[in-house]
Coordinates of N, CA and C in Angstrom, one line a residue:
X255 N 24.7 -25.9 10.0 CA 25.0 -24.8 9.2 C 24.1 -25.1 7.8
X256 N 24.0 -26.3 7.2 CA 23.3 -26.4 6.2 C 21.7 -26.3 6.4
X257 N 21.2 -26.4 7.5 CA 19.9 -26.1 8.0 C 19.6 -24.7 7.8
X258 N 20.6 -23.8 8.5 CA 20.5 -22.5 8.4 C 20.2 -22.0 6.9
X259 N 21.1 -22.6 6.2 CA 21.2 -22.1 4.7 C 19.9 -22.4 4.2
X260 N 19.4 -23.5 4.3 CA 18.1 -24.1 3.8 C 16.9 -23.1 4.2
X261 N 16.9 -22.9 5.5 CA 16.0 -21.8 6.0 C 16.0 -20.5 5.5
X262 N 17.2 -20.1 5.3 CA 17.4 -18.7 4.7 C 17.0 -18.8 3.2
X263 N 17.3 -19.7 2.5 CA 16.7 -19.8 1.0 C 15.4 -20.0 0.9
X264 N 14.8 -20.7 1.9 CA 13.3 -20.8 1.9 C 12.7 -19.6 2.0
X265 N 13.2 -18.7 3.1 CA 12.6 -17.6 3.3 C 12.7 -16.5 2.0
X266 N 13.9 -16.6 1.7 CA 14.1 -15.8 0.4 C 13.2 -16.1 -0.7
X267 N 13.1 -17.4 -1.0 CA 12.2 -17.9 -2.1 C 10.7 -17.4 -1.9
X268 N 10.2 -17.5 -0.4 CA 8.9 -17.1 -0.3 C 8.8 -15.6 -0.3
X269 N 9.8 -14.9 0.2 CA 9.8 -13.5 0.0 C 9.7 -13.0 -1.4
X270 N 10.3 -13.9 -2.4 CA 10.3 -13.5 -3.7 C 9.0 -13.7 -4.3
X271 N 8.2 -14.6 -3.8 CA 6.7 -14.8 -4.2 C 5.8 -13.7 -3.8
X272 N 6.2 -13.2 -2.5 CA 5.5 -12.1 -2.1 C 5.7 -10.8 -2.8
X273 N 7.0 -10.7 -3.2 CA 7.2 -9.5 -4.0 C 6.6 -9.6 -5.3
X274 N 6.7 -10.7 -5.9 CA 6.0 -10.8 -7.3 C 4.7 -10.5 -7.2
X275 N 3.8 -10.6 -6.0 CA 2.4 -10.4 -6.0 C 2.2 -8.9 -5.3
X276 N 3.4 -8.2 -5.1 CA 3.1 -6.8 -4.8 C 3.0 -6.7 -3.2
X277 N 3.2 -7.6 -2.5 CA 3.2 -7.6 -1.1 C 4.5 -7.3 -0.4
X278 N 5.0 -6.1 -0.6 CA 6.4 -5.6 -0.4 C 6.6 -5.5 1.1
X279 N 5.6 -5.2 1.9 CA 6.0 -5.2 3.4 C 6.4 -6.8 3.9
X280 N 5.4 -7.7 3.4 CA 5.6 -9.1 3.9 C 7.0 -9.5 3.2
X281 N 7.3 -9.3 2.1 CA 8.6 -9.8 1.4 C 9.8 -9.2 2.4
X282 N 9.6 -7.9 2.8 CA 10.8 -7.3 3.6 C 11.1 -8.2 4.6
X283 N 9.8 -8.7 5.4 CA 10.1 -9.4 6.6 C 10.7 -10.8 6.4
X284 N 10.5 -11.4 5.4 CA 10.9 -12.7 5.0 C 12.6 -12.4 4.5
X285 N 12.8 -11.5 3.8 CA 14.3 -11.2 3.3 C 15.0 -10.9 4.8
X286 N 14.4 -10.1 5.7 CA 15.1 -9.8 6.8 C 15.3 -11.1 7.8
X287 N 14.4 -12.0 7.7 CA 14.5 -13.4 8.4 C 15.8 -14.1 7.8
X288 N 15.7 -14.2 6.4 CA 16.7 -14.9 5.6 C 18.2 -14.3 6.1
X289 N 18.2 -12.9 6.1 CA 19.5 -12.3 6.6 C 20.0 -12.6 7.9
X290 N 19.0 -12.6 8.8 CA 19.2 -13.0 10.1 C 19.7 -14.5 10.4
X291 N 18.9 -15.5 9.6 CA 19.2 -16.8 9.9 C 20.6 -17.0 9.3
X292 N 21.0 -16.6 8.2 CA 22.2 -16.8 7.3 C 23.2 -15.8 7.8
X293 N 23.1 -15.1 8.9 CA 24.1 -13.9 9.2 C 25.5 -14.4 9.4
X294 N 26.5 -13.8 8.7 CA 27.9 -14.1 8.9 C 28.3 -15.6 8.4
X295 N 27.6 -16.2 7.7 CA 28.0 -17.4 7.2 C 28.5 -17.3 5.9
X296 N 29.9 -17.7 5.7 CA 30.6 -17.4 4.5 C 29.8 -18.2 3.3
X297 N 29.1 -19.3 3.5 CA 28.5 -20.0 2.5 C 27.1 -19.3 2.1
X298 N 26.7 -18.2 3.0 CA 25.5 -17.6 2.6 C 25.6 -16.0 2.0
X299 N 26.8 -15.9 1.3 CA 27.0 -14.6 0.8 C 26.0 -14.4 -0.4
X300 N 25.8 -15.3 -1.2 CA 24.9 -15.1 -2.4 C 23.6 -14.9 -1.9
X301 N 23.0 -15.7 -0.9 CA 21.7 -15.6 -0.4 C 21.3 -14.2 0.2
X302 N 22.5 -13.8 1.0 CA 22.5 -12.3 1.7 C 22.6 -11.3 0.6
X303 N 23.3 -11.4 -0.3 CA 23.6 -10.3 -1.4 C 22.1 -10.3 -2.2
X304 N 21.5 -11.3 -2.4 CA 20.2 -11.3 -3.1 C 19.0 -10.7 -2.2
X305 N 19.0 -11.0 -0.9 CA 18.2 -10.4 0.1 C 18.3 -9.1 0.3
X306 N 19.6 -8.5 0.2 CA 19.8 -7.1 0.2 C 19.3 -6.4 -0.9
X307 N 19.6 -7.0 -2.0 CA 19.2 -6.3 -3.3 C 17.7 -6.3 -3.4
X308 N 17.0 -7.4 -2.9 CA 15.4 -7.4 -3.1 C 14.9 -6.5 -2.2
X309 N 15.5 -6.2 -1.0 CA 15.0 -5.2 0.0 C 15.1 -3.9 -0.4
X310 N 16.1 -3.5 -1.2 CA 16.1 -2.3 -1.9 C 15.0 -2.3 -3.0
X311 N 14.7 -3.1 -3.6 CA 13.7 -3.1 -4.5 C 12.2 -2.9 -3.8
X312 N 12.1 -3.5 -2.8 CA 10.9 -3.4 -1.9 C 10.8 -2.1 -1.3
X313 N 11.8 -1.5 -0.8 CA 11.8 -0.1 -0.4 C 11.4 0.8 -1.5
X314 N 12.0 0.7 -2.6 CA 11.7 1.5 -3.6 C 10.3 1.6 -4.1
X315 N 9.6 0.3 -4.2 CA 8.2 0.4 -4.6 C 7.4 0.9 -3.3
X316 N 7.8 0.7 -2.3 CA 6.9 1.2 -0.9 C 7.1 2.8 -0.9
X317 N 8.3 3.2 -1.3 CA 8.6 4.6 -1.1 C 7.9 5.4 -2.3
X318 N 7.8 5.0 -3.3 CA 7.1 5.5 -4.5 C 5.9 6.2 -4.1
X319 N 5.0 5.2 -3.5 CA 3.6 5.5 -3.1 C 3.7 6.6 -2.0
X320 N 4.6 6.6 -1.0 CA 4.8 7.5 0.0 C 5.1 8.9 -0.7
X321 N 6.0 8.9 -1.5 CA 6.5 10.1 -2.1 C 5.5 10.8 -3.0
X322 N 4.8 10.0 -3.7 CA 3.7 10.7 -4.7 C 2.7 11.2 -3.8
X323 N 2.5 10.4 -2.6 CA 1.4 10.9 -1.8 C 1.6 12.3 -1.3
X324 N 3.0 12.4 -0.9 CA 3.5 13.7 -0.3 C 3.5 14.8 -1.3
X325 N 3.8 14.4 -2.6 CA 3.6 15.4 -3.8 C 2.4 15.8 -3.9
X326 N 1.4 15.0 -3.9 CA -0.1 15.2 -4.1 C -0.7 16.1 -2.8
X327 N -0.1 15.9 -1.7 CA -0.5 16.7 -0.5 C -0.2 18.2 -0.7
X328 N 0.9 18.4 -1.4 CA 1.4 19.7 -1.7 C 0.6 20.2 -3.0
X329 N 0.5 19.6 -4.0 CA -0.2 19.9 -5.2 C -1.1 18.8 -5.9
X330 N -2.4 18.7 -5.3 CA -3.2 17.6 -5.7 C -3.5 17.4 -7.1
X331 N -3.1 18.5 -7.8 CA -3.3 18.4 -9.3 C -2.1 17.9 -10.2
X332 N -1.1 17.5 -9.3 CA 0.2 17.1 -10.2 C 0.1 15.7 -10.8
X333 N -0.1 16.0 -12.0 CA -0.4 14.7 -13.0 C 0.7 13.7 -12.9
X334 N 1.9 14.0 -12.8 CA 3.2 13.2 -12.9 C 3.0 12.3 -11.6
X335 N 2.7 13.0 -10.4 CA 2.7 12.1 -9.3 C 1.6 11.2 -9.3
X336 N 0.5 11.7 -9.7 CA -0.8 10.7 -9.8 C -0.4 9.5 -10.6
X337 N 0.2 9.8 -11.8 CA 0.5 8.7 -12.7 C 1.5 7.6 -12.2
X338 N 2.5 8.2 -11.7 CA 3.5 7.2 -11.0 C 2.8 6.5 -9.7
X339 N 1.9 7.2 -8.9 CA 1.2 6.5 -7.9 C 0.4 5.3 -8.6
X340 N -0.2 5.6 -9.6 CA -1.1 4.6 -10.3 C -0.2 3.3 -10.7
X341 N 0.9 3.5 -11.2 CA 1.7 2.6 -11.5 C 2.3 1.8 -10.3
X342 N 2.6 2.5 -9.2 CA 3.0 1.8 -8.0 C 1.8 1.0 -7.5
X343 N 0.5 1.4 -7.4 CA -0.5 0.6 -7.1 C -0.9 -0.5 -7.9
X344 N -0.6 -0.3 -9.2 CA -0.9 -1.5 -10.1 C 0.1 -2.6 -9.8
X345 N 1.4 -2.2 -9.5 CA 2.3 -3.3 -9.2 C 2.0 -4.0 -7.8
X346 N 1.5 -3.3 -7.1 CA 1.0 -3.8 -5.7 C -0.3 -4.6 -5.9
X347 N -0.9 -4.5 -6.9 CA -2.3 -5.2 -7.1 C -3.4 -4.5 -6.3
X348 N -3.0 -3.2 -5.9 CA -4.2 -2.4 -5.1 C -4.9 -1.6 -6.4
X349 N -5.7 -2.4 -6.9 CA -6.4 -1.9 -8.1 C -7.5 -0.8 -7.8
X350 N -8.1 -0.8 -6.5 CA -9.2 0.1 -6.2 C -8.4 1.4 -6.1
X351 N -7.2 1.5 -5.6 CA -6.6 2.9 -5.2 C -6.0 3.4 -6.8
X352 N -5.6 2.5 -7.5 CA -5.1 2.9 -8.9 C -6.3 3.5 -9.7
X353 N -7.5 2.7 -9.6 CA -8.7 3.4 -10.3 C -9.1 4.7 -9.8
X354 N -9.1 4.9 -8.6 CA -9.4 6.1 -7.9 C -8.3 7.2 -8.4
X355 N -7.0 6.7 -8.5 CA -6.2 7.8 -9.0 C -6.3 8.1 -10.4
X356 N -6.7 7.3 -11.2 CA -6.9 7.3 -12.7 C -8.1 8.1 -12.8
X357 N -9.2 8.1 -12.0 CA -10.2 8.9 -12.2 C -10.1 10.3 -11.9
X358 N -9.0 10.5 -11.0 CA -8.6 11.8 -10.7 C -8.0 12.5 -11.8
X359 N -7.2 11.5 -12.6 CA -6.1 12.0 -13.9 C -7.4 12.4 -14.8
X360 N -8.4 11.8 -15.0 CA -9.4 12.1 -16.0 C -10.1 13.3 -15.6
X361 N -10.3 13.6 -14.3 CA -11.2 14.8 -13.9 C -10.2 16.1 -14.2
X362 N -8.7 15.8 -14.0 CA -7.9 16.9 -14.2 C -7.6 17.2 -15.8
X363 N -7.6 16.0 -16.6 CA -7.5 16.1 -18.0 C -8.6 15.3 -18.8
X364 N -9.9 15.7 -18.9 CA -10.8 15.1 -19.6 C -10.5 14.5 -21.0
X365 N -9.5 14.9 -21.5 CA -9.0 14.5 -22.9 C -8.0 13.3 -22.7
X366 N -7.9 12.9 -21.6 CA -6.9 11.8 -21.3 C -7.5 10.3 -21.6
X367 N -7.6 10.0 -22.8 CA -8.1 8.8 -23.2 C -7.5 7.4 -22.7
X368 N -6.2 7.7 -22.5 CA -5.2 6.5 -22.1 C -5.7 6.2 -20.6
X369 N -6.0 7.3 -19.9 CA -6.4 7.1 -18.5 C -7.9 6.4 -18.5
X370 N -8.7 6.7 -19.4 CA -10.1 6.2 -19.5 C -10.1 4.8 -19.8
X371 N -9.0 4.4 -20.6 CA -8.9 3.0 -21.1 C -8.5 2.1 -19.9
X372 N -7.5 2.7 -19.1 CA -7.0 2.0 -18.1 C -8.1 1.8 -17.0
X373 N -8.9 2.7 -16.9 CA -10.1 2.6 -15.8 C -10.8 1.4 -16.3
X374 N -11.2 1.4 -17.5 CA -12.0 0.3 -17.9 C -11.3 -1.2 -17.7
X375 N -9.9 -1.2 -17.8 CA -9.3 -2.5 -17.7 C -9.2 -2.7 -16.2
X376 N -8.9 -1.7 -15.4 CA -8.6 -1.9 -13.9 C -9.9 -2.2 -13.0
X377 N -11.1 -1.6 -13.5 CA -12.2 -1.8 -12.6 C -12.7 -3.2 -12.4
X378 N -12.7 -4.1 -13.4 CA -13.0 -5.3 -13.3 C -11.9 -6.1 -12.2
X379 N -10.7 -5.8 -12.3 CA -9.7 -6.3 -11.3 C -10.0 -5.7 -9.8
X380 N -10.4 -4.4 -9.9 CA -10.6 -4.0 -8.5 C -11.9 -4.7 -7.9
X381 N -13.0 -4.9 -8.7 CA -14.2 -5.4 -8.3 C -13.8 -7.0 -7.7
X382 N -13.0 -7.6 -8.4 CA -12.4 -9.0 -8.2 C -11.7 -9.0 -6.8
X383 N -10.8 -8.0 -6.5 CA -10.0 -7.7 -5.2 C -11.3 -7.7 -4.2
X384 N -12.1 -6.9 -4.3 CA -13.1 -6.6 -3.4 C -13.9 -7.7 -3.0
X385 N -14.5 -8.4 -4.0 CA -15.2 -9.6 -3.8 C -14.5 -10.8 -3.1
X386 N -13.0 -10.8 -3.4 CA -12.1 -11.8 -2.8 C -12.1 -11.5 -1.2
X387 N -11.8 -10.1 -1.0 CA -11.7 -9.5 0.3 C -13.0 -9.9 1.2
X388 N -14.0 -9.6 0.5 CA -15.3 -9.9 1.2 C -15.5 -11.4 1.5
X389 N -15.2 -12.3 0.5 CA -15.2 -13.6 0.8 C -14.3 -14.0 1.9
X390 N -13.0 -13.6 2.1 CA -12.3 -13.9 3.0 C -12.7 -13.4 4.4
X391 N -13.3 -12.3 4.5 CA -13.6 -11.7 5.7 C -14.9 -12.5 6.1
X392 N -15.8 -13.0 5.3 CA -16.9 -13.5 5.7 C -16.5 -15.2 6.2
X393 N -15.5 -15.6 5.4 CA -15.2 -17.0 5.9 C -14.1 -17.0 7.0
X394 N -13.7 -15.8 7.4 CA -12.7 -15.6 8.6 C -11.3 -15.9 8.1
X395 N -11.1 -16.2 6.9 CA -9.6 -16.5 6.5 C -8.8 -15.4 6.2
X396 N -9.4 -14.2 5.9 CA -8.7 -13.0 5.5 C -8.5 -12.0 6.6
X397 N -7.6 -11.0 6.3 CA -7.6 -10.0 7.4 C -7.7 -8.6 6.7
X398 N -8.3 -7.7 7.4 CA -8.4 -6.4 7.0 C -7.2 -5.6 7.2
X399 N -6.7 -5.1 6.0 CA -5.6 -4.2 6.2 C -6.1 -2.7 6.3
X400 N -6.3 -2.4 7.5 CA -7.0 -1.2 7.9 C -6.3 0.3 7.4
X401 N -5.2 0.2 7.2 CA -4.5 1.4 6.9 C -4.9 1.6 5.3
X402 N -4.9 0.5 4.5 CA -5.2 0.7 3.1 C -6.6 0.9 2.9
X403 N -7.4 0.2 3.5 CA -9.0 0.5 3.5 C -9.4 1.9 3.9
X404 N -8.6 2.3 5.0 CA -9.1 3.6 5.6 C -8.5 4.8 4.8
X405 N -7.4 4.6 4.1 CA -6.7 5.6 3.4 C -7.5 5.8 2.0
X406 N -7.9 4.5 1.6 CA -8.8 4.5 0.4 C -10.2 5.2 0.4
X407 N -10.7 5.1 1.6 CA -12.0 5.6 1.9 C -11.9 7.2 2.1
X408 N -10.9 7.7 2.8 CA -10.7 9.1 2.9 C -10.2 9.5 1.9
X409 N -9.3 9.2 0.8 CA -8.9 9.6 -0.3 C -10.1 9.9 -1.2
X410 N -11.2 9.1 -1.1 CA -12.3 9.2 -2.0 C -13.1 10.6 -1.7
X411 N -12.8 11.2 -0.3 CA -13.3 12.4 0.1 C -12.6 13.6 -0.3
X412 N -11.5 13.4 -1.0 CA -10.9 14.6 -1.7 C -9.7 14.9 -0.9
X413 N -9.5 16.1 -0.3 CA -8.3 16.5 0.2 C -8.1 16.5 1.9
X414 N -9.2 15.6 2.3 CA -9.1 15.2 3.8 C -8.0 14.4 3.9
X415 N -7.0 14.7 4.8 CA -5.7 13.9 5.1 C -6.2 12.7 6.1
X416 N -5.4 11.7 6.0 CA -5.6 10.6 6.9 C -4.7 10.8 8.2
X417 N -4.0 11.8 8.3 CA -3.2 12.0 9.6 C -3.9 12.2 10.8
X418 N -5.2 12.8 10.6 CA -6.0 12.9 11.8 C -6.8 11.6 12.2
X419 N -6.6 10.6 11.5 CA -7.4 9.3 11.7 C -6.4 8.2 12.0
X420 N -7.0 7.4 13.0 CA -6.1 6.2 13.2 C -7.0 4.9 13.5
X421 N -6.5 3.7 13.1 CA -7.1 2.8 13.3 C -6.4 1.6 14.0
X422 N -7.0 0.9 15.0 CA -6.5 0.0 15.8 C -7.2 -1.2 15.9
X423 N -6.5 -2.4 15.9 CA -7.2 -3.5 15.9 C -7.7 -3.7 17.4
X424 N -8.9 -4.4 17.3 CA -9.5 -4.7 18.8 C -9.1 -6.3 19.0
X425 N -8.2 -6.4 19.8 CA -7.7 -7.8 20.2 C -8.7 -8.8 20.6
X426 N -9.7 -8.4 21.1 CA -10.8 -9.4 21.6 C -11.6 -9.7 20.5
X427 N -11.8 -9.1 19.4 CA -12.8 -9.3 18.3 C -11.9 -9.4 17.1
X428 N -11.7 -10.7 16.4 CA -11.1 -10.8 15.1 C -11.7 -10.0 14.0
X429 N -10.8 -9.1 13.4 CA -11.4 -8.3 12.2 C -12.3 -7.1 12.7
X430 N -11.9 -6.7 13.9 CA -12.7 -5.6 14.4 C -11.5 -4.4 14.7
X431 N -12.0 -3.1 14.2 CA -11.3 -2.0 14.4 C -11.9 -1.0 15.1
X432 N -11.0 -0.1 15.8 CA -11.5 1.3 16.5 C -10.9 2.3 15.6
X433 N -11.6 3.3 15.2 CA -11.1 4.5 14.5 C -11.1 5.7 15.4
X434 N -10.0 6.1 15.7 CA -10.0 7.5 16.4 C -9.9 8.5 15.5
X435 N -10.3 9.8 15.9 CA -10.4 11.1 15.1 C -10.0 12.1 15.8
X436 N -9.4 13.1 15.1 CA -9.0 14.4 15.6 C -9.7 15.3 14.6
X437 N -10.2 16.5 14.9 CA -10.7 17.4 14.2 C -9.5 17.9 13.1
X438 N -9.7 17.8 11.9 CA -8.5 18.5 11.1 C -8.5 19.8 11.2
X439 N -7.2 20.1 11.0 CA -6.8 21.5 11.2 C -7.6 22.4 10.3
X440 N -7.9 22.0 9.1 CA -8.6 22.9 8.1 C -10.0 23.2 8.5
X441 N -10.6 22.2 9.3 CA -11.8 22.2 9.8 C -11.9 23.2 11.0
X442 N -10.9 22.9 11.9 CA -10.8 23.6 13.1 C -10.7 25.1 12.9
X443 N -9.9 25.4 11.8 CA -9.5 26.9 11.5 C -10.8 27.5 11.0
X444 N -11.8 26.7 10.3 CA -13.0 27.4 9.7 C -14.0 27.6 10.8
X445 N -13.9 26.9 12.0 CA -14.9 27.1 13.0 C -14.4 28.1 14.2
X446 N -13.3 28.7 13.9 CA -12.9 29.8 14.8 C -13.8 30.9 14.8
X447 N -14.2 31.4 16.2 CA -15.0 32.5 16.0 C -14.7 33.7 15.1
X448 N -15.5 34.4 14.6 CA -15.3 35.6 13.7 C -15.7 36.8 14.5
X449 N -14.8 37.8 14.6 CA -15.1 39.0 15.3 C -16.3 39.7 14.5
X450 N -17.6 40.0 15.3 CA -18.5 40.8 14.7 C -18.5 42.3 14.8

């Protein structure tokens, strides 16, 4: 029983570290592990309680980005959703995405000096992240988070949705991905024959 408590506490502690660095999905997995290891043990009430509360915080942070993205799909000029998504990206240390959203706020409101200052602060952090990712990929120690990178690249195109694209890891080649596409509805609609 003591071994299970120690394992659960270690998983919780490691989850806290991941949470602190904005890696909410990974933190969720460790909190879930802690809950499974310490399931139904009276001595584990405190650990389980903390893990449940921390899972709520993870879901909240992850859901903020999803909901803001849904808002922006409906109204790409909704400043409040952009600002909230920037804050969520900053918490997750996704500085590239935060910079892109900040640039969008400046496009929408050129007088927004706070956004301009934020871009100046965030761009070096974004460059540092990109350099770190590049070094990890070259050395083989890192992994490409395809969804993040692909979303980032497609978001740069403007209103192109990512739902028409998918990326799957190639099991035979580490770091290799296959991208499948469908013609987006807005393109397909524009290519329909016109009666002459």
